[in-house]
Tab-separated table of C-alpha atoms in Angstrom:
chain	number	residue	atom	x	y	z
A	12	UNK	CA	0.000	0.000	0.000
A	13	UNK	CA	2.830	2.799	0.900
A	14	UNK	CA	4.477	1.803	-2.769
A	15	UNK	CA	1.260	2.895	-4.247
A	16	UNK	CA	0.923	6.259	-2.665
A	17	UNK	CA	2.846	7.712	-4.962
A	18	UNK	CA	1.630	6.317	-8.018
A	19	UNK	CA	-1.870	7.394	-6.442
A	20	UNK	CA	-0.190	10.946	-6.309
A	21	UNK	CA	1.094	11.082	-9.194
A	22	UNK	CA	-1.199	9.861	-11.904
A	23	UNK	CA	-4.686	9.344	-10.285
A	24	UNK	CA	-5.547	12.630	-7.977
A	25	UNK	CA	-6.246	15.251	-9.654
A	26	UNK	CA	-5.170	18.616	-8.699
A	27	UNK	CA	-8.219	19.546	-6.961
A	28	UNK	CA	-8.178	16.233	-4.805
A	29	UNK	CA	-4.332	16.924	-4.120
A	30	UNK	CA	-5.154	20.542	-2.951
A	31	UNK	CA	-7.654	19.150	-0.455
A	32	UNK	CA	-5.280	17.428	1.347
A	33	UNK	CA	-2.865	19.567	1.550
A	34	UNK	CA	-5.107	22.665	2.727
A	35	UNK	CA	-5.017	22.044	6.182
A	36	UNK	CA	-1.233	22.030	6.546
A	37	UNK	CA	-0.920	25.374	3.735
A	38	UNK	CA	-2.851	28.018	4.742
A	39	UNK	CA	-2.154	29.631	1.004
A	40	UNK	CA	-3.744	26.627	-0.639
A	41	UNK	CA	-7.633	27.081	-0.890
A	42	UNK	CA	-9.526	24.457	-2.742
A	43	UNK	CA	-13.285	25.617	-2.573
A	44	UNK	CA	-12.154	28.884	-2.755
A	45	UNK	CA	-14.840	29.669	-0.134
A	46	UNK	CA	-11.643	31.208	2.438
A	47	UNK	CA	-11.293	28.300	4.347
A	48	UNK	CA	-7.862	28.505	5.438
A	49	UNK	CA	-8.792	32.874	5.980
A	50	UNK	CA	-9.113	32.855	9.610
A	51	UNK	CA	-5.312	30.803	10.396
A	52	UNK	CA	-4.195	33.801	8.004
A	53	UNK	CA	-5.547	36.274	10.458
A	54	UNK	CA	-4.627	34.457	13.428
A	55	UNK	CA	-0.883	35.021	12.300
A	56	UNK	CA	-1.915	38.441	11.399
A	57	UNK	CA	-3.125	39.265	15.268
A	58	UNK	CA	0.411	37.069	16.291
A	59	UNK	CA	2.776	39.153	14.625
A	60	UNK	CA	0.855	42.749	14.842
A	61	UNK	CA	0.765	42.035	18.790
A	62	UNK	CA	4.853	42.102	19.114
A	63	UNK	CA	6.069	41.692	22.941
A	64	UNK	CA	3.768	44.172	24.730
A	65	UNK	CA	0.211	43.664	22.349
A	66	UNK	CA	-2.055	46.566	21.464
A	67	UNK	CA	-3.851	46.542	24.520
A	68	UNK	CA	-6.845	44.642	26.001
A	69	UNK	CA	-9.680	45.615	23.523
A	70	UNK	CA	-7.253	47.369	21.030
A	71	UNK	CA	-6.861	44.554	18.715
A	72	UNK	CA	-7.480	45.146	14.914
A	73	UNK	CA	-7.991	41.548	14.258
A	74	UNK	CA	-9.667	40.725	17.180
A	75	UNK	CA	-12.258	43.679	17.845
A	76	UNK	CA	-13.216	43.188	13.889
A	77	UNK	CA	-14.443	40.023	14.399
A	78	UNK	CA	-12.076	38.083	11.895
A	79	UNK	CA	-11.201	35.488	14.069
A	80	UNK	CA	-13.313	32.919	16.776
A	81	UNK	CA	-11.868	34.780	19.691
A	82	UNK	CA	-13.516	33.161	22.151
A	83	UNK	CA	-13.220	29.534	21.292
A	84	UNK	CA	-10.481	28.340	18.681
A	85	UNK	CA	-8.512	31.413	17.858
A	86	UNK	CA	-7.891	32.610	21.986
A	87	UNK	CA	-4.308	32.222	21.595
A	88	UNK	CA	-3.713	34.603	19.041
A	89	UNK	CA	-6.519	37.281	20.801
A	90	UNK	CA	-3.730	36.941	23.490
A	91	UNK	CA	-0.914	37.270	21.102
A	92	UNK	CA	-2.592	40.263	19.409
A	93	UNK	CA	-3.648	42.254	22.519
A	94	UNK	CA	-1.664	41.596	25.364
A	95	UNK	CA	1.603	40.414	23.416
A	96	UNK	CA	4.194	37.829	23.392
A	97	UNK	CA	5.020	38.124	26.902
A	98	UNK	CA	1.658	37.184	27.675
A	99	UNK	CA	1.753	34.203	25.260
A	100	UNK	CA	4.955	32.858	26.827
A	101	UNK	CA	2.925	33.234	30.449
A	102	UNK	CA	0.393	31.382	29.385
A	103	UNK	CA	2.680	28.382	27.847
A	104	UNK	CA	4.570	28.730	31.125
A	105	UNK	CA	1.022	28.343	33.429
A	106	UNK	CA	-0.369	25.397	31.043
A	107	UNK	CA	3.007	23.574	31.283
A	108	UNK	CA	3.296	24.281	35.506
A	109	UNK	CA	-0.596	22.533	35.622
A	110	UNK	CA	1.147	19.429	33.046
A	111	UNK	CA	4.403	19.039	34.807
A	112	UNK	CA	2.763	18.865	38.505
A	113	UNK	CA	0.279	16.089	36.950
A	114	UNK	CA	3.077	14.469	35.814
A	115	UNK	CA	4.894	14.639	39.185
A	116	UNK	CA	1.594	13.761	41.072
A	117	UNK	CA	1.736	10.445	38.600
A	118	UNK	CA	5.164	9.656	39.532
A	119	UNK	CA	4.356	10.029	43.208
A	120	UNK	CA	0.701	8.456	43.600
A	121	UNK	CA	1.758	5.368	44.545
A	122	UNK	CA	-0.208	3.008	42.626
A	123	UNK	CA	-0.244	2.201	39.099
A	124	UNK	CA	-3.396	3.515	38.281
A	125	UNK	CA	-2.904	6.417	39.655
A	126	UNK	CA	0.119	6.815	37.508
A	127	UNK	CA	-1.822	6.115	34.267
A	128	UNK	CA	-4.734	8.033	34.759
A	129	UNK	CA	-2.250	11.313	36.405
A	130	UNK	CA	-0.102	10.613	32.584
A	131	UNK	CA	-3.167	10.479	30.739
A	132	UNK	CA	-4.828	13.733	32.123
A	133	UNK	CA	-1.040	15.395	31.724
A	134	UNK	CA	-1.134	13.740	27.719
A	135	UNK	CA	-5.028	15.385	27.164
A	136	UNK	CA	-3.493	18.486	28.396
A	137	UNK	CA	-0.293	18.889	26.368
A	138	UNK	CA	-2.154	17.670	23.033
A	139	UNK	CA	-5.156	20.433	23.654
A	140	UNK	CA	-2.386	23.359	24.252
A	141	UNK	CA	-0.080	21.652	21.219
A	142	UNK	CA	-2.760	21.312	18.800
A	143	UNK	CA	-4.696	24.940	19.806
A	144	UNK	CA	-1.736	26.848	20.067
A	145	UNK	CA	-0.056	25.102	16.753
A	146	UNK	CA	-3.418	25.777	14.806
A	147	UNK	CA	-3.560	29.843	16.070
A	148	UNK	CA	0.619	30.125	14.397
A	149	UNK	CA	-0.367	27.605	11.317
A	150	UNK	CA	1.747	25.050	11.955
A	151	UNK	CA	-1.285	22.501	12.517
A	152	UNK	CA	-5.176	22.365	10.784
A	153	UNK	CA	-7.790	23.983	12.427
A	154	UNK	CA	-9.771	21.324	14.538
A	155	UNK	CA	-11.510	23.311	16.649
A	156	UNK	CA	-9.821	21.597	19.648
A	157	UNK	CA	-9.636	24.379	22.999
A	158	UNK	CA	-6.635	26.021	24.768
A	159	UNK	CA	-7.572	24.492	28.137
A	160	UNK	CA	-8.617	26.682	30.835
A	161	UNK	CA	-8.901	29.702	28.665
A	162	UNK	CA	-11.413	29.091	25.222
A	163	UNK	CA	-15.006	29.339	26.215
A	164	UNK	CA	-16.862	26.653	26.363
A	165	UNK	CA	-18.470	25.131	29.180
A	166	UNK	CA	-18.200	21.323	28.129
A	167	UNK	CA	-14.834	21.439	27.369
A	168	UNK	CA	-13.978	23.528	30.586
A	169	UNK	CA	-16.098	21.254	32.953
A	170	UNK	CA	-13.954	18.131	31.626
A	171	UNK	CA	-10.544	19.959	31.834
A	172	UNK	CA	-11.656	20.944	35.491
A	173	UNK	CA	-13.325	17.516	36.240
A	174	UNK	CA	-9.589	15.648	35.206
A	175	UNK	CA	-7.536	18.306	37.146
A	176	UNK	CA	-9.800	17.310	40.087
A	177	UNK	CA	-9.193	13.890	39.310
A	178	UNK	CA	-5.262	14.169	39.389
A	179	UNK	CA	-5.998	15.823	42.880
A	180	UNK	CA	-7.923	13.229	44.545
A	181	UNK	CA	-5.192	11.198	43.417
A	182	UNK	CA	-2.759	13.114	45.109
A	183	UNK	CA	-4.913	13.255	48.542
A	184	UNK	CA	-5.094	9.480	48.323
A	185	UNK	CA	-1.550	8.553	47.137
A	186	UNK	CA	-0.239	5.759	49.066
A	187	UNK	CA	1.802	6.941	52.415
A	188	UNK	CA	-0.226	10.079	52.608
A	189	UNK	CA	-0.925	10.973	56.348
């Protein structure tokens, strides 16, 4: 089957076909020509017009003209664009602070389970912030997947809470704990 992927690519898609695969991973490559791929080009817009210090909360051009989904998908780059890179970095620095101590919670719980389930809530985490925060700079396709703890949405925010609680009952209940 791999040996026949390029053949496939070669002589049986067409153009078109070709173009909607590689859409999601090329922002400049629009096959419907409906702007699909128009809000990641914004999203790097608000990115690099923010610099290190943003254009204030409320001041962003992007943002405040509605071209992105700044409450749900495209909250990274509403950061970027209005509070600046510093603010971006903080927020990298929080999310990875909330992974690392479920990792170290894992490591410590005592029990394998608690180890598996404190890695799993740590992996959920780190894919959400890769995958949201890779989508917002256009290095990965939109999905539509939240930057945890910030993008609204109550569903995904009551499960991101809900495993963080987890990871702290395992903690209170870790073997040895007095």
């Amino acid at each position: 089957i791999a040996a026949m992927i390029p053949l496939l690519w070669n002589f049986v898609l067409h153009d078109y076909q070709k173009n909607r695969i590689l859409a999601p991973y090329d922002s400049s490559i629009d096959p419907t020509n409906t702007g699909i791929n128009w809000q990641p080009h914004q999203s790097k817009i608000a990115l690099a017009s923010g610099q290190w210090t943003g254009a204030g909360l409320g001041h962003g051009t992007q943002s405040q003209s509605n071209a992105l989904a700044k409450h749900t998908d495209f909250i990274y780059a509403v950061i970027g664009e209005e509070l600046g890179m510093i603010a971006c970095i903080l927020v990298i620095v929080l999310l990875l602070i909330i992974i690392i101590r479920c990792v170290m919670v894992g490591i410590r719980s005592g029990s394998n389970m608690g180890s598996l389930v404190c890695f799993g809530v740590a992996a959920f985490l780190t894919f959400q912030t890769f995958e949201n925060i890779g989508m917002c700079i256009g290095m990965m396709p939109i999905t539509g997947i939240p930057l945890p703890f910030i993008s609204f949405g109550s569903s995904s925010m009551m499960i991101q809470l809900l495993t963080v609680g987890i990871v702290q009952s395992i903690w209170r209940h870790r073997s040895g704990a007095a």
